Amino acid sequence: MATVSASPWPADSTPTTSDASFSPLPLPSEDSNPTSPPSSLLHLSFNQDHGCFAVGTDSGFRVFNCDPFTEIFRRDFDDRGGGGVSVVEMLFRSNILALVGGPYPPNKVMIWDDDLNRCIGELSFRSHVRSVRLRRDRLVVVLDLKVFVYNFADLKLLHQIETVANPKGLCSVSQGAASMLLVCLGLQKGQVRLEHYSPYKTTKFIMAHDSSIACFALTQDGHFLATASSKGTLLRVFNTADATLLQEVRRGVDRADIYSLAFSSNAQWLAVSSDKGTVHVFGLKTNSGSQVKDTSRMAPDATHSAWAPSTSLSLLRGVLPKYFSSEWSVAQFRLVEGTQYVVAFGHEKNTVVIIGMDGSFYKCKYDPVDGGEMYQLEHHNCVKPASVF
């Protein structure tokens, strides 16, 4: 059992409403040292609206704006007892972040107030923290075998959930003000758990895949969930209200390690990155009447595919290999194979933003009608000294 302790929020920093005590991010910091050597990246994550991203390094953390690409600020720690910052979770564009590592032990979550330039709260556990998720009213901490949900204002423990082994710290929370949905791993291989917290608490389970879950993502409002398995061939989209399968798309026929999934703001597109070095964008049917809703018998990941009623290939179902009938990506962008990339949709229409563990930043545009190869609009590197930007 993990033991949890929380230090109280200072009186001048305690949020009393959903957005109280949070201020906009500062202008670029004077702490940035143009002559500092490149740092090694340990963590990458977008904020909740994908307008910013944070990187954890062997010396501290940095926060960047996506459009335009700009380093907003960086914080370097002299004491690196935690072995570098392994988790940086932003709270939209506010001054509040959650940190793991750096000068702090890897079994602690530190609540950092960048206005005060110090930690204002902490949570301690008996094992390493794998990830953190933030809402304006909730803080979620993910360990290897448990998920803890806290009230953000006073760090009071509200709920704890047992999961299968979760070394990646997979977890996602919706951001709608009226309700909260948390998605985490279940207690079986291939299973995800959906916790609806309002208007009253309900739990649903989805057997999403036959093999282990590798990645999943929610829409901002929590209405739709995308999942990928350790095989990495098929991606599935579910309605979270009733746990029904809406659509299945195929990334490829070869195994792949899925690094990230992301919905567009209107839930009409889904992006995926993997170790194959290609970012794919798929068209979704979440707002159309042609949704796939057969969840009674989902075939194994490597062979099952969604059959569109309009295709003539459906007449040969069971005769041709299943991948001939699969729904494939509309647009693609080629990157370095083997490098870990995280993808999100840009605020500009029909754009995706890609950040990599090699420090790369790409902004690309796709054609929603003709598809094909995406066009690169920007490329930067966020680990080079500030003077090169």
CSV table of C-alpha atoms in Angstrom, one decimal:
chain,number,residue,atom,x,y,z
A,1,MET,CA,0.0,0.0,0.0
A,2,ALA,CA,1.3,3.5,-0.8
A,3,THR,CA,1.2,6.0,1.9
A,4,VAL,CA,0.3,9.5,1.0
A,5,SER,CA,1.2,12.7,2.8
A,6,ALA,CA,0.4,16.3,1.8
A,7,SER,CA,1.8,19.5,3.0
A,8,PRO,CA,-0.8,22.3,3.2
A,9,TRP,CA,-1.0,25.1,0.7
A,10,PRO,CA,0.3,28.5,1.9
A,11,ALA,CA,-2.6,30.8,2.6
A,12,ASP,CA,-1.6,33.2,-0.2
A,13,SER,CA,-1.5,30.3,-2.8
A,14,THR,CA,-4.5,28.2,-2.0
A,15,PRO,CA,-7.0,28.0,-5.0
A,16,THR,CA,-10.4,28.9,-3.7
A,17,THR,CA,-12.2,28.6,-7.1
A,18,SER,CA,-11.6,26.8,-10.3
A,19,ASP,CA,-9.1,29.3,-11.5
A,20,ALA,CA,-8.2,31.4,-8.5
A,21,SER,CA,-4.5,31.9,-7.6
A,22,PHE,CA,-3.4,31.0,-11.2
A,23,SER,CA,-1.7,33.7,-13.2
A,24,PRO,CA,-0.6,33.7,-16.9
A,25,LEU,CA,2.9,32.4,-17.7
A,26,PRO,CA,5.7,35.0,-17.4
A,27,LEU,CA,7.7,36.5,-20.2
A,28,PRO,CA,10.9,34.7,-21.1
A,29,SER,CA,13.0,34.4,-18.0
A,30,GLU,CA,16.2,36.2,-17.2
A,31,ASP,CA,17.4,32.9,-15.8
A,32,SER,CA,17.9,31.6,-19.4
A,33,ASN,CA,21.6,31.3,-20.1
A,34,PRO,CA,22.4,31.7,-23.8
A,35,THR,CA,25.8,30.1,-23.3
A,36,SER,CA,24.6,27.0,-21.4
A,37,PRO,CA,25.3,23.7,-23.0
A,38,PRO,CA,22.5,21.5,-24.5
A,39,SER,CA,20.6,19.5,-22.0
A,40,SER,CA,19.4,15.9,-22.2
A,41,LEU,CA,15.6,15.5,-22.4
A,42,LEU,CA,13.9,13.2,-19.9
A,43,HIS,CA,10.3,14.1,-20.4
A,44,LEU,CA,7.9,15.8,-22.9
A,45,SER,CA,4.3,16.8,-22.5
A,46,PHE,CA,1.8,19.3,-24.0
A,47,ASN,CA,-0.4,21.3,-21.7
A,48,GLN,CA,-4.2,20.7,-21.7
A,49,ASP,CA,-5.0,22.8,-24.8
A,50,HIS,CA,-1.8,21.9,-26.7
A,51,GLY,CA,-0.8,25.5,-26.9
A,52,CYS,CA,2.3,25.0,-24.8
A,53,PHE,CA,4.6,22.1,-24.0
A,54,ALA,CA,7.1,21.4,-21.2
A,55,VAL,CA,10.3,19.4,-21.2
A,56,GLY,CA,12.1,17.9,-18.3
A,57,THR,CA,15.9,17.8,-18.5
A,58,ASP,CA,18.8,16.5,-16.6
A,59,SER,CA,19.2,20.0,-15.1
A,60,GLY,CA,15.6,21.3,-14.7
A,61,PHE,CA,12.6,22.1,-16.9
A,62,ARG,CA,11.6,24.4,-19.6
A,63,VAL,CA,8.3,25.7,-21.0
A,64,PHE,CA,7.6,26.6,-24.6
A,65,ASN,CA,4.9,28.2,-26.6
A,66,CYS,CA,3.8,26.4,-29.8
A,67,ASP,CA,2.5,29.2,-31.9
A,68,PRO,CA,4.7,31.1,-32.3
A,69,PHE,CA,7.5,28.7,-31.2
A,70,THR,CA,9.1,30.5,-28.2
A,71,GLU,CA,10.8,29.5,-25.0
A,72,ILE,CA,8.8,31.1,-22.3
A,73,PHE,CA,11.0,30.2,-19.3
A,74,ARG,CA,13.4,27.7,-17.9
A,75,ARG,CA,14.3,26.7,-14.4
A,76,ASP,CA,17.6,24.9,-13.6
A,77,PHE,CA,18.3,23.4,-10.3
A,78,ASP,CA,21.8,23.2,-8.7
A,79,ASP,CA,20.7,20.2,-6.5
A,80,ARG,CA,19.9,17.3,-8.8
A,81,GLY,CA,19.4,14.6,-6.1
A,82,GLY,CA,16.3,13.3,-8.0
A,83,GLY,CA,18.4,12.6,-11.1
A,84,GLY,CA,16.8,15.1,-13.4
A,85,VAL,CA,13.2,16.2,-13.9
A,86,SER,CA,11.3,13.1,-15.0
A,87,VAL,CA,7.8,14.6,-15.0
A,88,VAL,CA,6.6,18.2,-15.7
A,89,GLU,CA,2.8,18.6,-15.9
A,90,MET,CA,1.5,22.1,-16.8
A,91,LEU,CA,-1.9,23.5,-15.7
A,92,PHE,CA,-3.0,25.2,-18.9
A,93,ARG,CA,-1.0,28.4,-19.1
A,94,SER,CA,-0.9,29.1,-15.4
A,95,ASN,CA,2.0,29.5,-13.0
A,96,ILE,CA,1.3,26.1,-11.4
A,97,LEU,CA,3.1,23.0,-12.5
A,98,ALA,CA,3.6,19.5,-11.0
A,99,LEU,CA,7.2,18.2,-10.9
A,100,VAL,CA,8.8,14.9,-10.2
A,101,GLY,CA,12.6,14.5,-9.8
A,102,GLY,CA,15.3,17.2,-10.1
A,103,PRO,CA,16.2,18.2,-6.5
A,104,TYR,CA,13.3,16.1,-5.2
A,105,PRO,CA,13.0,12.3,-4.7
A,106,PRO,CA,11.3,10.4,-7.5
A,107,ASN,CA,8.6,9.2,-5.1
A,108,LYS,CA,7.3,12.8,-4.5
A,109,VAL,CA,5.1,15.1,-6.5
A,110,MET,CA,6.0,18.7,-6.0
A,111,ILE,CA,3.5,21.5,-6.7
A,112,TRP,CA,5.6,24.3,-8.2
A,113,ASP,CA,4.4,27.9,-8.2
A,114,ASP,CA,6.5,29.8,-10.7
A,115,ASP,CA,5.3,33.2,-9.5
A,116,LEU,CA,6.9,32.4,-6.1
A,117,ASN,CA,9.7,30.4,-7.6
A,118,ARG,CA,9.3,27.6,-5.1
A,119,CYS,CA,7.2,24.5,-4.2
A,120,ILE,CA,3.9,25.1,-2.3
A,121,GLY,CA,2.8,21.6,-1.8
A,122,GLU,CA,4.0,18.0,-2.0
A,123,LEU,CA,2.7,14.4,-2.0
A,124,SER,CA,4.9,11.5,-0.9
A,125,PHE,CA,4.5,7.8,-1.9
A,126,ARG,CA,6.2,4.5,-1.2
A,127,SER,CA,7.2,3.9,-4.9
A,128,HIS,CA,8.2,6.0,-7.9
A,129,VAL,CA,5.7,8.3,-9.5
A,130,ARG,CA,5.1,7.4,-13.1
A,131,SER,CA,3.0,10.4,-14.2
A,132,VAL,CA,0.8,13.2,-13.1
A,133,ARG,CA,-2.4,14.7,-14.6
A,134,LEU,CA,-3.9,18.1,-13.7
A,135,ARG,CA,-7.2,19.7,-13.9
A,136,ARG,CA,-8.1,23.0,-12.3
A,137,ASP,CA,-10.0,21.2,-9.5
A,138,ARG,CA,-8.1,17.8,-9.4
A,139,LEU,CA,-4.7,16.3,-9.2
A,140,VAL,CA,-4.1,12.7,-10.3
A,141,VAL,CA,-0.9,10.7,-9.5
A,142,VAL,CA,-0.1,7.5,-11.2
A,143,LEU,CA,2.1,4.8,-9.7
A,144,ASP,CA,3.0,1.4,-11.0
A,145,LEU,CA,-0.1,-0.3,-9.6
A,146,LYS,CA,-2.3,2.5,-8.4
A,147,VAL,CA,-3.9,5.8,-9.3
A,148,PHE,CA,-4.6,8.5,-6.7
A,149,VAL,CA,-7.1,11.3,-7.2
A,150,TYR,CA,-6.8,14.5,-5.0
A,151,ASN,CA,-8.7,17.7,-4.6
A,152,PHE,CA,-6.4,20.3,-5.9
A,153,ALA,CA,-7.3,23.1,-3.4
A,154,ASP,CA,-6.2,21.2,-0.3
A,155,LEU,CA,-4.6,18.0,-1.6
A,156,LYS,CA,-7.2,15.8,0.1
A,157,LEU,CA,-7.3,12.3,-1.2
A,158,LEU,CA,-10.6,11.6,-2.8
A,159,HIS,CA,-10.2,8.2,-4.6
A,160,GLN,CA,-7.6,5.5,-5.2
A,161,ILE,CA,-7.7,2.9,-8.0
A,162,GLU,CA,-5.8,-0.4,-8.4
A,163,THR,CA,-4.5,-1.2,-11.9
A,164,VAL,CA,-2.4,-3.7,-13.7
A,165,ALA,CA,1.3,-2.9,-14.0
A,166,ASN,CA,1.6,0.5,-15.5
A,167,PRO,CA,5.3,1.5,-16.0
A,168,LYS,CA,4.4,4.1,-18.6
A,169,GLY,CA,2.0,5.9,-16.2
A,170,LEU,CA,-0.9,5.7,-18.6
A,171,CYS,CA,-3.8,7.9,-17.5
A,172,SER,CA,-6.0,10.6,-19.0
A,173,VAL,CA,-8.5,13.1,-17.6
A,174,SER,CA,-11.1,15.2,-19.3
A,175,GLN,CA,-11.0,19.0,-18.9
A,176,GLY,CA,-14.6,20.0,-19.0
A,177,ALA,CA,-15.7,22.2,-16.1
A,178,ALA,CA,-19.1,20.5,-15.6
A,179,SER,CA,-17.8,16.9,-15.3
A,180,MET,CA,-14.7,14.8,-14.9
A,181,LEU,CA,-13.8,11.5,-16.6
A,182,LEU,CA,-10.7,9.6,-15.7
A,183,VAL,CA,-9.3,6.8,-17.8
A,184,CYS,CA,-6.7,4.4,-16.5
A,185,LEU,CA,-5.7,0.8,-17.0
A,186,GLY,CA,-8.0,-1.9,-15.6
A,187,LEU,CA,-7.1,-5.1,-13.8
A,188,GLN,CA,-6.8,-7.2,-16.9
A,189,LYS,CA,-4.5,-7.1,-20.0
A,190,GLY,CA,-6.1,-5.0,-22.7
A,191,GLN,CA,-8.7,-3.5,-20.4
A,192,VAL,CA,-9.2,0.2,-19.7
A,193,ARG,CA,-11.3,1.6,-16.8
A,194,LEU,CA,-13.5,4.7,-17.1
A,195,GLU,CA,-14.3,6.6,-13.9
A,196,HIS,CA,-17.1,9.2,-14.3
A,197,TYR,CA,-17.2,11.5,-11.3
A,198,SER,CA,-20.2,13.6,-11.9
A,199,PRO,CA,-23.1,14.1,-11.6
A,200,TYR,CA,-22.5,10.9,-9.6
A,201,LYS,CA,-19.6,8.4,-9.6
A,202,THR,CA,-19.9,5.4,-12.1
A,203,THR,CA,-17.3,2.9,-13.3
A,204,LYS,CA,-17.1,1.2,-16.7
A,205,PHE,CA,-14.7,-1.2,-18.2
A,206,ILE,CA,-13.8,-1.7,-21.8
A,207,MET,CA,-11.9,-4.7,-23.2
A,208,ALA,CA,-10.3,-2.5,-25.8
A,209,HIS,CA,-7.6,-5.0,-27.1
A,210,ASP,CA,-6.4,-8.6,-26.8
A,211,SER,CA,-2.9,-7.5,-26.0
A,212,SER,CA,-1.6,-5.0,-23.4
A,213,ILE,CA,-2.6,-1.3,-23.7
A,214,ALA,CA,0.2,0.8,-25.1
A,215,CYS,CA,-1.4,4.2,-25.3
A,216,PHE,CA,-4.8,6.0,-25.0
A,217,ALA,CA,-6.1,9.6,-25.3
A,218,LEU,CA,-9.3,11.4,-24.5
A,219,THR,CA,-11.0,14.3,-26.2
A,220,GLN,CA,-11.0,17.5,-24.2
A,221,ASP,CA,-14.7,17.0,-23.2
A,222,GLY,CA,-14.1,13.3,-22.4
A,223,HIS,CA,-16.8,12.1,-24.9
A,224,PHE,CA,-14.4,9.9,-27.0
A,225,LEU,CA,-11.5,7.7,-26.1
A,226,ALA,CA,-8.8,6.4,-28.5
A,227,THR,CA,-6.7,3.3,-27.7
A,228,ALA,CA,-3.8,1.4,-29.1
A,229,SER,CA,-2.3,-1.9,-28.0
A,230,SER,CA,1.3,-3.2,-27.7
A,231,LYS,CA,0.9,-4.6,-31.3
A,232,GLY,CA,0.4,-1.1,-32.6
A,233,THR,CA,-1.4,-2.1,-35.7
A,234,LEU,CA,-5.0,-1.0,-34.9
A,235,LEU,CA,-6.4,2.0,-33.2
A,236,ARG,CA,-9.9,2.0,-31.7
A,237,VAL,CA,-12.2,4.9,-30.9
A,238,PHE,CA,-14.9,4.5,-28.2
A,239,ASN,CA,-17.9,6.4,-27.0
A,240,THR,CA,-17.2,6.9,-23.3
A,241,ALA,CA,-20.9,7.4,-22.3
A,242,ASP,CA,-21.8,3.8,-23.2
A,243,ALA,CA,-18.4,2.2,-23.9
A,244,THR,CA,-19.3,1.3,-27.4
A,245,LEU,CA,-16.8,1.0,-30.3
A,246,LEU,CA,-17.3,3.8,-32.8
A,247,GLN,CA,-14.5,3.2,-35.2
A,248,GLU,CA,-11.4,1.2,-35.9
A,249,VAL,CA,-8.5,2.4,-38.1
A,250,ARG,CA,-5.2,0.8,-39.1
A,251,ARG,CA,-1.8,2.4,-38.6
A,252,GLY,CA,0.0,-0.4,-40.5
A,253,VAL,CA,0.5,-4.2,-40.7
A,254,ASP,CA,3.8,-4.4,-38.8
A,255,ARG,CA,4.2,-4.2,-35.1
A,256,ALA,CA,5.0,-0.7,-33.7
A,257,ASP,CA,5.5,0.9,-30.3
A,258,ILE,CA,2.8,3.6,-30.1
A,259,TYR,CA,4.2,6.7,-28.5
A,260,SER,CA,1.2,9.1,-28.5
A,261,LEU,CA,-2.4,9.6,-29.6
A,262,ALA,CA,-4.2,12.9,-30.0
A,263,PHE,CA,-7.7,14.1,-31.0
A,264,SER,CA,-8.3,17.3,-32.9
A,265,SER,CA,-10.4,19.9,-31.0
A,266,ASN,CA,-13.5,19.0,-33.0
A,267,ALA,CA,-12.9,15.2,-32.7
A,268,GLN,CA,-12.9,14.9,-36.5
A,269,TRP,CA,-9.2,13.8,-36.7
A,270,LEU,CA,-6.9,11.5,-34.8
A,271,ALA,CA,-3.1,11.6,-34.9
A,272,VAL,CA,-0.7,8.9,-33.8
A,273,SER,CA,3.1,8.7,-33.5
A,274,SER,CA,5.2,5.5,-33.2
A,275,ASP,CA,8.7,4.1,-33.3
A,276,LYS,CA,8.2,3.6,-37.1
A,277,GLY,CA,9.0,7.3,-37.6
A,278,THR,CA,5.7,8.3,-39.3
A,279,VAL,CA,3.0,10.5,-37.8
A,280,HIS,CA,-0.4,9.5,-39.2
A,281,VAL,CA,-3.6,11.5,-39.3
A,282,PHE,CA,-6.9,9.6,-39.6
A,283,GLY,CA,-10.4,10.9,-40.4
A,284,LEU,CA,-13.0,10.1,-37.7
A,285,LYS,CA,-16.7,9.5,-37.9
A,286,THR,CA,-17.6,10.6,-34.4
A,287,ASN,CA,-20.0,13.3,-35.8
A,288,SER,CA,-21.5,11.3,-38.7
A,289,GLY,CA,-24.1,8.6,-38.9
A,290,SER,CA,-21.8,5.9,-40.3
A,291,GLN,CA,-20.2,5.0,-37.0
A,292,VAL,CA,-19.1,1.4,-36.3
A,293,LYS,CA,-20.8,0.2,-33.2
A,294,ASP,CA,-20.3,-3.5,-33.1
A,295,THR,CA,-18.5,-4.3,-29.8
A,296,SER,CA,-19.9,-7.7,-29.1
A,297,ARG,CA,-17.0,-9.6,-30.8
A,298,MET,CA,-13.8,-7.7,-31.5
A,299,ALA,CA,-11.4,-9.9,-33.3
A,300,PRO,CA,-7.7,-10.0,-32.4
A,301,ASP,CA,-5.7,-6.8,-33.0
A,302,ALA,CA,-3.6,-8.2,-35.8
A,303,THR,CA,-6.5,-9.4,-37.9
A,304,HIS,CA,-9.7,-7.4,-37.1
A,305,SER,CA,-10.6,-4.3,-39.0
A,306,ALA,CA,-13.6,-2.0,-39.4
A,307,TRP,CA,-15.7,-2.6,-42.6
A,308,ALA,CA,-17.2,0.4,-44.1
A,309,PRO,CA,-20.7,-0.4,-45.5
A,310,SER,CA,-19.9,1.5,-48.7
A,311,THR,CA,-17.0,-0.6,-49.8
A,312,SER,CA,-17.4,-3.3,-52.3
A,313,LEU,CA,-14.8,-5.3,-50.5
A,314,SER,CA,-17.3,-6.1,-47.9
A,315,LEU,CA,-18.8,-8.7,-50.3
A,316,LEU,CA,-15.6,-10.6,-50.0
A,317,ARG,CA,-15.4,-10.5,-46.2
A,318,GLY,CA,-13.6,-13.4,-44.8
A,319,VAL,CA,-12.0,-14.2,-48.2
A,320,LEU,CA,-9.4,-11.4,-48.7
A,321,PRO,CA,-6.9,-10.5,-45.9
A,322,LYS,CA,-8.6,-8.2,-43.5
A,323,TYR,CA,-6.2,-5.3,-44.0
A,324,PHE,CA,-7.6,-4.8,-47.5
A,325,SER,CA,-10.8,-3.4,-46.0
A,326,SER,CA,-9.1,-1.4,-43.2
A,327,GLU,CA,-9.4,2.3,-42.8
A,328,TRP,CA,-6.0,3.8,-43.4
A,329,SER,CA,-4.6,7.2,-42.5
A,330,VAL,CA,-5.4,10.3,-44.6
A,331,ALA,CA,-2.1,12.1,-44.1
A,332,GLN,CA,1.4,11.2,-43.1
A,333,PHE,CA,4.7,12.9,-42.0
A,334,ARG,CA,8.0,11.1,-42.0
A,335,LEU,CA,10.4,11.5,-39.1
A,336,VAL,CA,13.5,9.8,-37.8
A,337,GLU,CA,12.7,6.1,-37.0
A,338,GLY,CA,13.2,5.1,-33.4
A,339,THR,CA,13.0,8.6,-31.9
A,340,GLN,CA,10.2,9.1,-29.5
A,341,TYR,CA,7.8,11.8,-30.7
A,342,VAL,CA,4.6,13.2,-29.1
A,343,VAL,CA,2.0,14.7,-31.4
A,344,ALA,CA,-0.9,17.1,-31.0
A,345,PHE,CA,-3.1,19.2,-33.2
A,346,GLY,CA,-2.1,22.8,-33.7
A,347,HIS,CA,-4.4,25.8,-33.1
A,348,GLU,CA,-4.2,26.7,-36.7
A,349,LYS,CA,-6.7,24.7,-38.9
A,350,ASN,CA,-5.4,21.4,-40.3
A,351,THR,CA,-2.0,21.5,-38.6
A,352,VAL,CA,-0.2,19.1,-36.3
A,353,VAL,CA,2.6,19.9,-33.8
A,354,ILE,CA,5.2,17.3,-33.1
A,355,ILE,CA,7.8,17.3,-30.4
A,356,GLY,CA,10.7,14.8,-30.0
A,357,MET,CA,13.0,13.5,-27.4
A,358,ASP,CA,15.8,14.7,-29.6
A,359,GLY,CA,14.6,18.2,-28.9
A,360,SER,CA,13.0,18.6,-32.3
A,361,PHE,CA,9.8,20.7,-32.9
A,362,TYR,CA,7.8,20.4,-36.1
A,363,LYS,CA,4.7,22.2,-37.3
A,364,CYS,CA,3.0,20.5,-40.3
A,365,LYS,CA,-0.1,21.1,-42.4
A,366,TYR,CA,-2.2,18.4,-43.9
A,367,ASP,CA,-4.8,18.4,-46.7
A,368,PRO,CA,-8.1,17.2,-45.2
A,369,VAL,CA,-9.5,16.4,-48.7
A,370,ASP,CA,-6.7,15.0,-50.7
A,371,GLY,CA,-4.5,13.8,-47.8
A,372,GLY,CA,-1.0,12.4,-48.6
A,373,GLU,CA,2.3,13.7,-47.3
A,374,MET,CA,2.0,16.6,-44.9
A,375,TYR,CA,3.8,19.9,-45.6
A,376,GLN,CA,6.4,21.0,-43.1
A,377,LEU,CA,5.8,24.6,-41.9
A,378,GLU,CA,8.4,24.9,-39.1
A,379,HIS,CA,11.3,23.1,-37.6
A,380,HIS,CA,13.1,24.1,-34.4
A,381,ASN,CA,15.2,22.5,-31.7
A,382,CYS,CA,14.3,23.2,-28.0
A,383,VAL,CA,17.5,21.8,-26.4
A,384,LYS,CA,19.9,24.2,-28.1
A,385,PRO,CA,21.0,27.3,-26.3
A,386,ALA,CA,18.4,30.1,-26.4
A,387,SER,CA,20.7,32.3,-28.6
A,388,VAL,CA,20.0,30.0,-31.6
A,389,PHE,CA,16.3,30.6,-31.7
